[in-house]
mmCIF file of C-alpha atoms in Angstrom:
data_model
loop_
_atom_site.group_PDB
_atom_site.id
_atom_site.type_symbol
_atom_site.label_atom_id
_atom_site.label_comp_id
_atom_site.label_asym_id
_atom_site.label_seq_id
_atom_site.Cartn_x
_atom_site.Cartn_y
_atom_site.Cartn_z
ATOM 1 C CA UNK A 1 -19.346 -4.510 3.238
ATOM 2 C CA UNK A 2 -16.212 -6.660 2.919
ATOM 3 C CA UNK A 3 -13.923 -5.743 5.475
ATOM 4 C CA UNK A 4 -10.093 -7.539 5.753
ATOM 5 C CA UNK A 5 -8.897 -6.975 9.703
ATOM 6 C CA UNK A 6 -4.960 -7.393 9.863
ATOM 7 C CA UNK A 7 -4.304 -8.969 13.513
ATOM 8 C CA UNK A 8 -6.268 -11.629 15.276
ATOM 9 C CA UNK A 9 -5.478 -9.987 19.027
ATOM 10 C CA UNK A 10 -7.661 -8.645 21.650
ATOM 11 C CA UNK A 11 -8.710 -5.534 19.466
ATOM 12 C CA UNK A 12 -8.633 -7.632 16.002
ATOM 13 C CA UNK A 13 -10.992 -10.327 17.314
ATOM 14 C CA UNK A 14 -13.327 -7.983 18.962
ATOM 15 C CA UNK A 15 -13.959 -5.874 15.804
ATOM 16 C CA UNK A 16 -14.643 -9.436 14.253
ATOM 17 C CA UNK A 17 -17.122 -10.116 16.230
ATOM 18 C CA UNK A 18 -18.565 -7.004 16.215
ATOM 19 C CA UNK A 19 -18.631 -6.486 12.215
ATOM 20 C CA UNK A 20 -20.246 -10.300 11.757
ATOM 21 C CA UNK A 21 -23.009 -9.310 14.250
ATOM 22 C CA UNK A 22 -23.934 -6.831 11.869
ATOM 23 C CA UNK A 23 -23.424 -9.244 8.846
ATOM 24 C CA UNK A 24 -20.514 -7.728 7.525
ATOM 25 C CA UNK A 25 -18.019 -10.347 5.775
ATOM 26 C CA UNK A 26 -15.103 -10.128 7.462
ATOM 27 C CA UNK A 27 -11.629 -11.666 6.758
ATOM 28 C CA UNK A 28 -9.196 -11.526 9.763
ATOM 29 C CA UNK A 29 -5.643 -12.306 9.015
ATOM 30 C CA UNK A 30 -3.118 -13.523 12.136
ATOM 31 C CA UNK A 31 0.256 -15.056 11.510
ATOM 32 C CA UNK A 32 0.501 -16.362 15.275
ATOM 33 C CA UNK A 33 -0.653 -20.023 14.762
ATOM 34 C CA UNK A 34 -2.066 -19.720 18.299
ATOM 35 C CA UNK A 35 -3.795 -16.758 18.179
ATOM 36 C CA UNK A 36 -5.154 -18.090 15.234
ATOM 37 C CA UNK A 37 -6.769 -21.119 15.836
ATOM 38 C CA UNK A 38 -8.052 -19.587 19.107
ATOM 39 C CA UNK A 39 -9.825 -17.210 16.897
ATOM 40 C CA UNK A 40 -10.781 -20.153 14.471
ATOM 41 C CA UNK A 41 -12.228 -22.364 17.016
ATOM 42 C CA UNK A 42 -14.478 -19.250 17.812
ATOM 43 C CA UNK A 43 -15.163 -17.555 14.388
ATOM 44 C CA UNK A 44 -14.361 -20.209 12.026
ATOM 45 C CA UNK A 45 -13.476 -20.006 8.499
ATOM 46 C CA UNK A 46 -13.344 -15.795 8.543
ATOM 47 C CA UNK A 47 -9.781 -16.741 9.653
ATOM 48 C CA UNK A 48 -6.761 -16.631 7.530
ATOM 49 C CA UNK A 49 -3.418 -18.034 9.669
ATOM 50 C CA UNK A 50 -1.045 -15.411 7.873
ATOM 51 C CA UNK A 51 0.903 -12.411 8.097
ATOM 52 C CA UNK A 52 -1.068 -9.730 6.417
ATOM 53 C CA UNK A 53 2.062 -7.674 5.073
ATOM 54 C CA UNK A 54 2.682 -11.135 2.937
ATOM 55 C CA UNK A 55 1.376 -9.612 -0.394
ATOM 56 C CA UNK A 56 0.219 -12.993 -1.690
ATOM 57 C CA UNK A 57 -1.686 -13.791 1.236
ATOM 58 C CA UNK A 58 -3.409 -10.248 0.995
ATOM 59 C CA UNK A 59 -4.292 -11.086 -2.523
ATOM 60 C CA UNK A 60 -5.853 -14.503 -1.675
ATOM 61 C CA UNK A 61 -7.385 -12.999 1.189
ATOM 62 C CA UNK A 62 -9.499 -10.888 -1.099
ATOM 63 C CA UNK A 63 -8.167 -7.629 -1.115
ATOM 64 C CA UNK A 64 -8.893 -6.840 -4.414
ATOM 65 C CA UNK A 65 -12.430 -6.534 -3.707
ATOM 66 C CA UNK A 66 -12.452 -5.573 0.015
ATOM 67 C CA UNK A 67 -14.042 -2.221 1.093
ATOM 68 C CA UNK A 68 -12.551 -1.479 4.121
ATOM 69 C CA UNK A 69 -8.918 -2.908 5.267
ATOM 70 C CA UNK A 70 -8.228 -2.723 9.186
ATOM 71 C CA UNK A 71 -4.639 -2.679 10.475
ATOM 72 C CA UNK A 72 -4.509 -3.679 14.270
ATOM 73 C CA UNK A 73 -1.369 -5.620 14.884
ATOM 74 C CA UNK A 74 0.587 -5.494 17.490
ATOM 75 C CA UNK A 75 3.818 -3.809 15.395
ATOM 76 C CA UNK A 76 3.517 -0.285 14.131
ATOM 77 C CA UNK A 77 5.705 -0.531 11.121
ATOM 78 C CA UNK A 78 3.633 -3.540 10.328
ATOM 79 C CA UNK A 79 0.114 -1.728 10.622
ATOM 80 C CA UNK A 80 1.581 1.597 7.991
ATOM 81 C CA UNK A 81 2.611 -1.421 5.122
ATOM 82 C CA UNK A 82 -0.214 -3.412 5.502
ATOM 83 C CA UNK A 83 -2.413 -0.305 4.777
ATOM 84 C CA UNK A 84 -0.325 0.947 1.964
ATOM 85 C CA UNK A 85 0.123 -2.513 0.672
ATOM 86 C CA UNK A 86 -3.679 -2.682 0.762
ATOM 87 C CA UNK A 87 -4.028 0.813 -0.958
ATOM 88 C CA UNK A 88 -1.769 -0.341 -3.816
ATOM 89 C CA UNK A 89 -3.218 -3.892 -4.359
ATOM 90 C CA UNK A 90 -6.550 -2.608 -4.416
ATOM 91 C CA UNK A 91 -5.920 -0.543 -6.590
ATOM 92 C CA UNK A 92 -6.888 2.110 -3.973
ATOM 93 C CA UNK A 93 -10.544 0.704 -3.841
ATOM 94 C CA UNK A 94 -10.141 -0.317 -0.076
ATOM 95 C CA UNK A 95 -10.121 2.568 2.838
ATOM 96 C CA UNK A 96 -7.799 1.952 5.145
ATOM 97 C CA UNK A 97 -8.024 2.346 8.878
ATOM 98 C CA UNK A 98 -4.784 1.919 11.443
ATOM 99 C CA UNK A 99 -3.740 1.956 14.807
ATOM 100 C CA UNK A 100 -0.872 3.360 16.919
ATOM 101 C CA UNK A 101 0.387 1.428 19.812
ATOM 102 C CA UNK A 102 3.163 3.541 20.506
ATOM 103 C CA UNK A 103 1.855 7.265 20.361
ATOM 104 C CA UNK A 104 5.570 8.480 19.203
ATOM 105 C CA UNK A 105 5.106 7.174 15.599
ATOM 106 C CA UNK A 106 1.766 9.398 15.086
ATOM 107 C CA UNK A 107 3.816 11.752 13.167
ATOM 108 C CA UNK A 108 5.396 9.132 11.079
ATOM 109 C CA UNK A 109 2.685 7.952 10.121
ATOM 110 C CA UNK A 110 1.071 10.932 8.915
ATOM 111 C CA UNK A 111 4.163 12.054 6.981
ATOM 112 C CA UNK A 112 3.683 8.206 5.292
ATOM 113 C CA UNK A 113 0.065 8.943 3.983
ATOM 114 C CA UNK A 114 -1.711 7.243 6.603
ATOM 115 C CA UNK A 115 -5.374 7.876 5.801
ATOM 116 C CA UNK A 116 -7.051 7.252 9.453
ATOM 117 C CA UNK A 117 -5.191 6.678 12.564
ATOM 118 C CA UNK A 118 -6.963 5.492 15.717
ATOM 119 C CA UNK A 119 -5.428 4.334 18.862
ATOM 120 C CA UNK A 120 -8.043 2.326 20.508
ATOM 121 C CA UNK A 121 -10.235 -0.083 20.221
ATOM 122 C CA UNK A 122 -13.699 2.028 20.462
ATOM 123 C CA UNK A 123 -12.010 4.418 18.387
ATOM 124 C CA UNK A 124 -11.980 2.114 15.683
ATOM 125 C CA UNK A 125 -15.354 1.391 15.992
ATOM 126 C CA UNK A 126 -16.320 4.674 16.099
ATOM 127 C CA UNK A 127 -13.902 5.163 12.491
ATOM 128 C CA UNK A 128 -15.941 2.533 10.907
ATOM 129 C CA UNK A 129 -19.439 3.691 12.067
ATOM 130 C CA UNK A 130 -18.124 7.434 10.993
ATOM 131 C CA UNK A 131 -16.501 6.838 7.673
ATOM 132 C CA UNK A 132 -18.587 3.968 5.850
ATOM 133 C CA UNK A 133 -21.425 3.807 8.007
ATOM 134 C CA UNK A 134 -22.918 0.705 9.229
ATOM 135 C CA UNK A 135 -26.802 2.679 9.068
ATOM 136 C CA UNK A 136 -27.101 4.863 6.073
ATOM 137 C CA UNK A 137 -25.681 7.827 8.589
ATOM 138 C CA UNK A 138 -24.293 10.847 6.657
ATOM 139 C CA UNK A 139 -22.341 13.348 9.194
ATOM 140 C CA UNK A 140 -22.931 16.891 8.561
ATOM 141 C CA UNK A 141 -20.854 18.231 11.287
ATOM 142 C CA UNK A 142 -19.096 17.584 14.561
ATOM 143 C CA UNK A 143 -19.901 19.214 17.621
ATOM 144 C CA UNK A 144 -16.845 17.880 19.694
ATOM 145 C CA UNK A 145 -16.826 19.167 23.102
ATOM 146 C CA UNK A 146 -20.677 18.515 23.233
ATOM 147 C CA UNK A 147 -20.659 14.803 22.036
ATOM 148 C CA UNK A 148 -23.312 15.799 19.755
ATOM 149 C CA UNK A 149 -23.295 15.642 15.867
ATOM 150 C CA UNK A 150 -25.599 16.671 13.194
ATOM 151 C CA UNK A 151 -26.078 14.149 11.287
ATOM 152 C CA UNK A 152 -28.669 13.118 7.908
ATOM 153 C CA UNK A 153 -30.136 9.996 8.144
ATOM 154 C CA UNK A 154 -32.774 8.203 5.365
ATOM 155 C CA UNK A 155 -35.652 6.220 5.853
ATOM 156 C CA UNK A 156 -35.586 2.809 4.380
ATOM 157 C CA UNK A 157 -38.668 1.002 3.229
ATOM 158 C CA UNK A 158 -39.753 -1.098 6.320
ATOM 159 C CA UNK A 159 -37.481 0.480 8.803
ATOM 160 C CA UNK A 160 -39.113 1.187 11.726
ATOM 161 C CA UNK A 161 -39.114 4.828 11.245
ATOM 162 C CA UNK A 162 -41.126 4.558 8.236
ATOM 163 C CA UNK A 163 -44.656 5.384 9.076
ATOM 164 C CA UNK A 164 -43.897 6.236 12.837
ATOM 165 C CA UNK A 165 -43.692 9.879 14.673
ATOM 166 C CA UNK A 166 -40.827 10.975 16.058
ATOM 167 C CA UNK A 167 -42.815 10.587 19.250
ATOM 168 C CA UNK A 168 -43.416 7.027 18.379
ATOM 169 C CA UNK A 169 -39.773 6.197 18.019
ATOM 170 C CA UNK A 170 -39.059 8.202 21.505
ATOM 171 C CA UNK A 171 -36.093 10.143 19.669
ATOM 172 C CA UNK A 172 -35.422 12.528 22.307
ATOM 173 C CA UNK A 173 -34.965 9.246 24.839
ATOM 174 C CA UNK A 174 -32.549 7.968 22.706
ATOM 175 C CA UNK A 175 -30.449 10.737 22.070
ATOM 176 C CA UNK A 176 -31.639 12.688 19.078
ATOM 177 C CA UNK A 177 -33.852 15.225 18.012
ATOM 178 C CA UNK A 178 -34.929 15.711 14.670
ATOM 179 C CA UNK A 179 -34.243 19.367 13.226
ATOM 180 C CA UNK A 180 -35.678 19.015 9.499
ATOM 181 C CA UNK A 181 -37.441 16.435 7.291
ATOM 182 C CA UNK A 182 -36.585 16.871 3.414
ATOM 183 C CA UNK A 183 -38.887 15.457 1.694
ATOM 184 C CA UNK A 184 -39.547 15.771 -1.926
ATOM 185 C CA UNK A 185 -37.380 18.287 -2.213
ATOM 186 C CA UNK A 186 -38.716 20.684 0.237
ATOM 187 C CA UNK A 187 -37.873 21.087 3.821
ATOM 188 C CA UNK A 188 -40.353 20.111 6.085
ATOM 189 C CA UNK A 189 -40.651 21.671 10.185
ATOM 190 C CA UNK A 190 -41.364 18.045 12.229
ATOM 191 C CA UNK A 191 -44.263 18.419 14.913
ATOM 192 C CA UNK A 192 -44.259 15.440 17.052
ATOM 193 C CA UNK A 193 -47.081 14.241 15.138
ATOM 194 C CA UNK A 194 -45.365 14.466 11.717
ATOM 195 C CA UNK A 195 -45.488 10.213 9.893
ATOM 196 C CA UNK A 196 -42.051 10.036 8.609
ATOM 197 C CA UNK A 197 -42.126 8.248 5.286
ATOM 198 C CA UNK A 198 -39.678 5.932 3.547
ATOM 199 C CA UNK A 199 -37.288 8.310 1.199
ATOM 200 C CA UNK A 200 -38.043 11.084 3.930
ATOM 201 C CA UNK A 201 -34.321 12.764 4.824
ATOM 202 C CA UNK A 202 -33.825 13.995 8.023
ATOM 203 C CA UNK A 203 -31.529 16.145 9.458
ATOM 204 C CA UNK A 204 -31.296 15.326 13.208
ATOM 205 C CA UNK A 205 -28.759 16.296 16.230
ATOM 206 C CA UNK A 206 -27.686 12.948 17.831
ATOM 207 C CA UNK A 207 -25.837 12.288 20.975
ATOM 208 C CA UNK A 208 -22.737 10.781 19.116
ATOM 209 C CA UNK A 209 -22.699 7.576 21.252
ATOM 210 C CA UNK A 210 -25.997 6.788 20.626
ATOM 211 C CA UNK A 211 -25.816 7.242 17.082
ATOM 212 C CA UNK A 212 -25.406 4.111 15.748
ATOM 213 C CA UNK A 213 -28.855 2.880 17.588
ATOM 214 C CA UNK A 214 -30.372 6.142 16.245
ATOM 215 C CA UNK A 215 -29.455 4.904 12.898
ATOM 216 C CA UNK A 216 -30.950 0.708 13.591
ATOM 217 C CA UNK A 217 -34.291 2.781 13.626
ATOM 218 C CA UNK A 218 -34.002 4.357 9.614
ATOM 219 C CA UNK A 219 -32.388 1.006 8.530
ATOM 220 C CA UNK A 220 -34.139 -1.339 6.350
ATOM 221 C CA UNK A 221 -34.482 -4.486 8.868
ATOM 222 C CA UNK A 222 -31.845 -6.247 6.884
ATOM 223 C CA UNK A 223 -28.677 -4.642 6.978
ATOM 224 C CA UNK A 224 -26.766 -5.640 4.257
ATOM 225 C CA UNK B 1 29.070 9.380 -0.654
ATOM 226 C CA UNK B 2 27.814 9.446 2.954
ATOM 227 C CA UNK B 3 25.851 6.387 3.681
ATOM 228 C CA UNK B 4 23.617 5.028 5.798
ATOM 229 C CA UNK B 5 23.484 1.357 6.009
ATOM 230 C CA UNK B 6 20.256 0.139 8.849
ATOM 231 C CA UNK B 7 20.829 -3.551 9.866
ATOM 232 C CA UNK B 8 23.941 -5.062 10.838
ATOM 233 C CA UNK B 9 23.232 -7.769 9.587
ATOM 234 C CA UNK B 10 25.172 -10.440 6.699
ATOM 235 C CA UNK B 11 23.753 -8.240 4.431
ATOM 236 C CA UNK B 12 24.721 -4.640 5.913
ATOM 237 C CA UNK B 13 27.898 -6.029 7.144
ATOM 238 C CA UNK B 14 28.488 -6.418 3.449
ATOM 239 C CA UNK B 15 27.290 -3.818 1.546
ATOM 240 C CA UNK B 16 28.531 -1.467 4.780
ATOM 241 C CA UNK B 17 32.391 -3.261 4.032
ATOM 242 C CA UNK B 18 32.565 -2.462 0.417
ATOM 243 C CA UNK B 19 30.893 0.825 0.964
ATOM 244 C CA UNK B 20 33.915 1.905 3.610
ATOM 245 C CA UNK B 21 36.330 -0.365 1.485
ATOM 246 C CA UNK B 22 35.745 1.766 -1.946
ATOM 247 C CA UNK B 23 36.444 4.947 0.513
ATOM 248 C CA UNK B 24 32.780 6.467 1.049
ATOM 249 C CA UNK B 25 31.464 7.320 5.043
ATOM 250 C CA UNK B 26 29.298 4.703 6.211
ATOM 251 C CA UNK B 27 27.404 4.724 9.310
ATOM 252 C CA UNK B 28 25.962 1.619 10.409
ATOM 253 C CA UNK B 29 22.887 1.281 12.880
ATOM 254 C CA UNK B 30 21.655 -1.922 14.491
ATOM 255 C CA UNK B 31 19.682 -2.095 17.978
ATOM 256 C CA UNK B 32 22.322 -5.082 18.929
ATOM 257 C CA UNK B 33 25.597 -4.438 19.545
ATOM 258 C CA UNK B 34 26.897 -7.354 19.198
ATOM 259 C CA UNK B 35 25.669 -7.442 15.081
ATOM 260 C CA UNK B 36 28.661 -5.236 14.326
ATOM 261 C CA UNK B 37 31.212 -8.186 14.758
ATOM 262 C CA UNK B 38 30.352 -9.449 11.222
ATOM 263 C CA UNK B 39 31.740 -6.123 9.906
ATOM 264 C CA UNK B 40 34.868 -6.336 8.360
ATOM 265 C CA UNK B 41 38.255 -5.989 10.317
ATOM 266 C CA UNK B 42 39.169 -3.152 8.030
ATOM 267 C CA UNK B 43 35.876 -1.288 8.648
ATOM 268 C CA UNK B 44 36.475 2.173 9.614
ATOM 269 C CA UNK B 45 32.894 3.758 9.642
ATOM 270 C CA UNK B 46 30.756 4.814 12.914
ATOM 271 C CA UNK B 47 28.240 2.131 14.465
ATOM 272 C CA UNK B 48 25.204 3.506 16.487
ATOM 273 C CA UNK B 49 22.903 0.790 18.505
ATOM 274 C CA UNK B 50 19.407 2.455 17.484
ATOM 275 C CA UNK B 51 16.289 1.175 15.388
ATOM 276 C CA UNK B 52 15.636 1.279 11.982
ATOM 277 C CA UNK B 53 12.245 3.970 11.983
ATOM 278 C CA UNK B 54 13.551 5.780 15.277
ATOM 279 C CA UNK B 55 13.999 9.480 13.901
ATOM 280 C CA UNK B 56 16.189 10.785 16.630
ATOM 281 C CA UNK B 57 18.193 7.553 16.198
ATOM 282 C CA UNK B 58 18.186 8.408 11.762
ATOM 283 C CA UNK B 59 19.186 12.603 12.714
ATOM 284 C CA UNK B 60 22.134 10.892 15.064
ATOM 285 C CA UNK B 61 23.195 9.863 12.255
ATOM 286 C CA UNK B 62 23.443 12.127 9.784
ATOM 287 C CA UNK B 63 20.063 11.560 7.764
ATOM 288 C CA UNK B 64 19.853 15.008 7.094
ATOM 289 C CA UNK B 65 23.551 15.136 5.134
ATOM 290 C CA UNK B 66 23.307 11.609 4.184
ATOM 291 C CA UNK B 67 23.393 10.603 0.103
ATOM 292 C CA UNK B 68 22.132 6.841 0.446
ATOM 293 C CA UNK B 69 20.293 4.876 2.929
ATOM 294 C CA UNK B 70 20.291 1.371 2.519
ATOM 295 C CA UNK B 71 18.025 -0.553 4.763
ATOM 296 C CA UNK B 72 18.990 -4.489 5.328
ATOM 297 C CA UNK B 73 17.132 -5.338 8.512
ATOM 298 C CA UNK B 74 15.803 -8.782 8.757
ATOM 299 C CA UNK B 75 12.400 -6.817 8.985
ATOM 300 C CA UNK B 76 10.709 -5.914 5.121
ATOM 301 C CA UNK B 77 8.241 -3.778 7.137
ATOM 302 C CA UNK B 78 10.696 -1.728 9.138
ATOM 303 C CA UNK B 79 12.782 -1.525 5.833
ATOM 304 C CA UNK B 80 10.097 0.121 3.597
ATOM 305 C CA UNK B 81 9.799 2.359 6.840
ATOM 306 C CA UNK B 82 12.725 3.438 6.602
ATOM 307 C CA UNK B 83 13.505 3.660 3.190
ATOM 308 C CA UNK B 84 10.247 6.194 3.104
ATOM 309 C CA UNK B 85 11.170 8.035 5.968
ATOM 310 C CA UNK B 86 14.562 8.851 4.224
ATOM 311 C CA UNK B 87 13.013 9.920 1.274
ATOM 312 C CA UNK B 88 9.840 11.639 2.057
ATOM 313 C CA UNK B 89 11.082 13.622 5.739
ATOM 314 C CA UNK B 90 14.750 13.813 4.932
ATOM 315 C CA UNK B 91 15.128 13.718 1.205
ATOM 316 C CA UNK B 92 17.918 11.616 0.857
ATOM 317 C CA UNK B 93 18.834 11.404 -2.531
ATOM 318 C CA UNK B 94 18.967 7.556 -2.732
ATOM 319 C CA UNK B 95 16.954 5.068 -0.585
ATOM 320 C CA UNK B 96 16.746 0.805 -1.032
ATOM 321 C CA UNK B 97 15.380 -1.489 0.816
ATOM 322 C CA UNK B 98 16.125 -4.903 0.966
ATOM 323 C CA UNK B 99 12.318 -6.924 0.940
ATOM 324 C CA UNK B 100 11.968 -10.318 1.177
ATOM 325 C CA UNK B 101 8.971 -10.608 -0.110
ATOM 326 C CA UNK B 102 8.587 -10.141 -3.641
ATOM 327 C CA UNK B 103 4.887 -9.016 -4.340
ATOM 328 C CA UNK B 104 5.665 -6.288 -1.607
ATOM 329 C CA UNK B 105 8.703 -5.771 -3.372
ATOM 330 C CA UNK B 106 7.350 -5.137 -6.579
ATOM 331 C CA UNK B 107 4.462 -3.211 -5.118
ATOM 332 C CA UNK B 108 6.468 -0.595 -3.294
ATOM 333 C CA UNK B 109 8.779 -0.103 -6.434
ATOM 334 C CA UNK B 110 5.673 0.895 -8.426
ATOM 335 C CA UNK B 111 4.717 3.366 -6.121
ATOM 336 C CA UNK B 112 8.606 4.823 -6.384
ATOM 337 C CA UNK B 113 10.703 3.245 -4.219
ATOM 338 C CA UNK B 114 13.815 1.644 -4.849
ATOM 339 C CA UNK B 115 13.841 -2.374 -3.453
ATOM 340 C CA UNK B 116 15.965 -4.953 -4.079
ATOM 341 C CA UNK B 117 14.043 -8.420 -3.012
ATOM 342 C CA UNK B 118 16.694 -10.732 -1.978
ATOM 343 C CA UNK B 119 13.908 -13.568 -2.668
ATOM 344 C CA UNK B 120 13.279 -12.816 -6.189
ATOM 345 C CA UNK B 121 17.209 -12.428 -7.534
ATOM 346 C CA UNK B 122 17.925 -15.924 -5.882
ATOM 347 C CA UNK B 123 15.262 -17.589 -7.714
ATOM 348 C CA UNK B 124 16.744 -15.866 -10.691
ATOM 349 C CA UNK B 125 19.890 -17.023 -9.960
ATOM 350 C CA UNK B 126 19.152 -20.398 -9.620
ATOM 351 C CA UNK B 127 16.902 -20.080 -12.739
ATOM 352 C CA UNK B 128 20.003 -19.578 -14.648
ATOM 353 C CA UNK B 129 22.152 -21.488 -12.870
ATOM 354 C CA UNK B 130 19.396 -24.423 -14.395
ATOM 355 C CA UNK B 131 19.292 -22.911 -17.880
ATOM 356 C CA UNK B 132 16.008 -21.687 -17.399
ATOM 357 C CA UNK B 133 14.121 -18.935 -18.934
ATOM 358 C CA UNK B 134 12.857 -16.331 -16.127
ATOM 359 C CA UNK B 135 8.761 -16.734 -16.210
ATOM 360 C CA UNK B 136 8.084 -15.679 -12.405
ATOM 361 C CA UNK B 137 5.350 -14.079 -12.433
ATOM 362 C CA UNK B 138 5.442 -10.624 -10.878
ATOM 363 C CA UNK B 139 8.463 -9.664 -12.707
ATOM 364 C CA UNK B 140 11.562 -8.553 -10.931
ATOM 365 C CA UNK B 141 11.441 -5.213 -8.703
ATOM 366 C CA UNK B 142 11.857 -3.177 -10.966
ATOM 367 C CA UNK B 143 14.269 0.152 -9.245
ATOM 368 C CA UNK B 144 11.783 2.870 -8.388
ATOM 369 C CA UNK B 145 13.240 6.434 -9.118
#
């Protein structure tokens, strides 16, 4: 996935960091010369010194191929162009994700269009795991109060579900319990003895935190 | 015409001059007083200290009754802001925005909103001035409607 982040700060550089551990290719743009040769020294080349709203700079940046565009600057008004500058150069190809720093605009915002709007930095995180998910997660439902979710999940070849019991992969330690396998069509009751097989689909209540480790274990071991 | 004119600055002390000069109500908002100096002596329209994408600051006034809101700010963000804002929650009739920035000016005029990219007509200008052809190459902002 090729994700553009709009705003080197605090939150900006963490989700950097935290998309390139999991080999995303990731474009952060930061007009603050500071801020972004801090962020250079540490990340390198992923850096672009320039206002994101700039449309020519969004272009170069890639936008026209980018997935996923992440607005995180410090200035509301900012954040809402950059994503609907995004939308429009893209064609409408990238999803856009934003945050609010002061809460008051929230409605403004949603009035403009704004697809997601987070407020936090875990929140954003969680967005991005949710909506195009790092581990081939699909999310059947919510359970909100509980912190639980029912999600599907598929084995990948080589993962290291393939070929293991849910005993073997300690599920219910980790925060999820597996409800139904489909395989080949048909639905399949797990025992704890049940070999889960690459292709298998499985339908599985997960603590939502835990999730995205849940979902490391059905991954192929590259994660592209 | 009741008008609206966000940003005090050269370029809303203008257009917010001629505006009250030709007879029509202007109201002019900028969050520093002392911005509405550069209006003209003969300026007889209300000034508010507010900013640009505050709502309660717009509904002060007189978004809801207003025919035009032109939005000068030194900000192209905050502009656009506003220049949506008037148009999608209040409905106000007319709506520019003054963008520097002329791919974001041309953008937001395709997707129907009226800019005028200060950038763009002085490269024209001087184009002419030179007895050039225009060849720049995302094309002037074109007025949304």
């Amino acid at each position: 996935m090729f994700v553009i982040i709009a705003g080197g700060g605090k939150v900006g550089g963490q989700l950097a960091r935290d998309l390139l551990a999991e080999r995303h290719e990731v474009v952060v743009m930061e007009s603050n010369p500071g801020k972004a040769r801090a962020l250079q020294d540490e990340i390198g080349d992923a850096v672009v010194p320039h206002d994101a709203s700039e449309g020519r700079w969004l272009i170069d940046a890639g936008i026209g191929r980018a997935d996923l565009l992440i607005a995180v600057t410090g200035d509301d008004e900012d954040n809402i162009v950059i994503c609907q500058l995004g939308e429009a150069l893209s064609e409408g190809r990238a999803r856009t994700i934003t945050r609010i720093n002061n809460p008051k605009n929230s409605d403004t915002f949603r009035t403009l269009g704004i697809e997601a709007i987070v407020n936090a930095t875990d929140l954003v995180m969680t967005m991005i795991e949710r909506d195009v998910s790092v581990a081939p997660v699909v999310h059947l439902m919510r359970l909100r109060s509980a912190g639980l979710e029912l999600v599907e999940m598929t084995v990948a070849e080589g993962s290291a579900a393939d070929g293991s019991t849910p005993e073997e992969l300690r599920l219910p330690e980790q925060g999820g319990r597996i409800s139904v396998i489909l395989r080949n069509g048909e639905a399949v009751l797990p025992s704890p003895s049940t070999r889960l097989q690459a292709g298998d689909s499985i339908v599985l209540v997960a603590q939502t935190e835990l999730e995205e480790a849940l979902g490391r274990q059905f991954a192929a071991p590259t994660i592209v | 015409m009741y008008a609206i004119v966000i940003g005090c600055g050269r370029a809303g002390a203008e257009i917010a001059s001629r505006m009250c000069e030709q007879g029509h109500s202007v109201v002019v908002i900028d969050r520093d007083r002392a911005a509405f100096h550069r209006l003209s002596d003969t300026f007889s329209g209300a000034t508010i200290v507010g900013h640009a994408i505050d709502e309660d600051c717009l509904v002060s006034a007189g978004i809801e009754r207003a025919d035009a809101v032109i939005a000068t700010t030194y900000g192209d963000n905050s502009n656009l802001i506003a220049v949506q804002l008037a148009r999608k929650r209040f409905n106000v009739e007319r709506a520019i925005a003054r963008v520097k920035d002329s791919v974001r000016a041309s953008t937001f005029a395709r997707l129907g909103f009226e800019t005028i990219s200060s950038t763009t007509i002085v490269g024209d200008a001087f184009e002419q001035a030179l007895g050039w052809e225009s060849h720049q190459p995302n094309g002037p902002a074109e007025n949304g409607s």
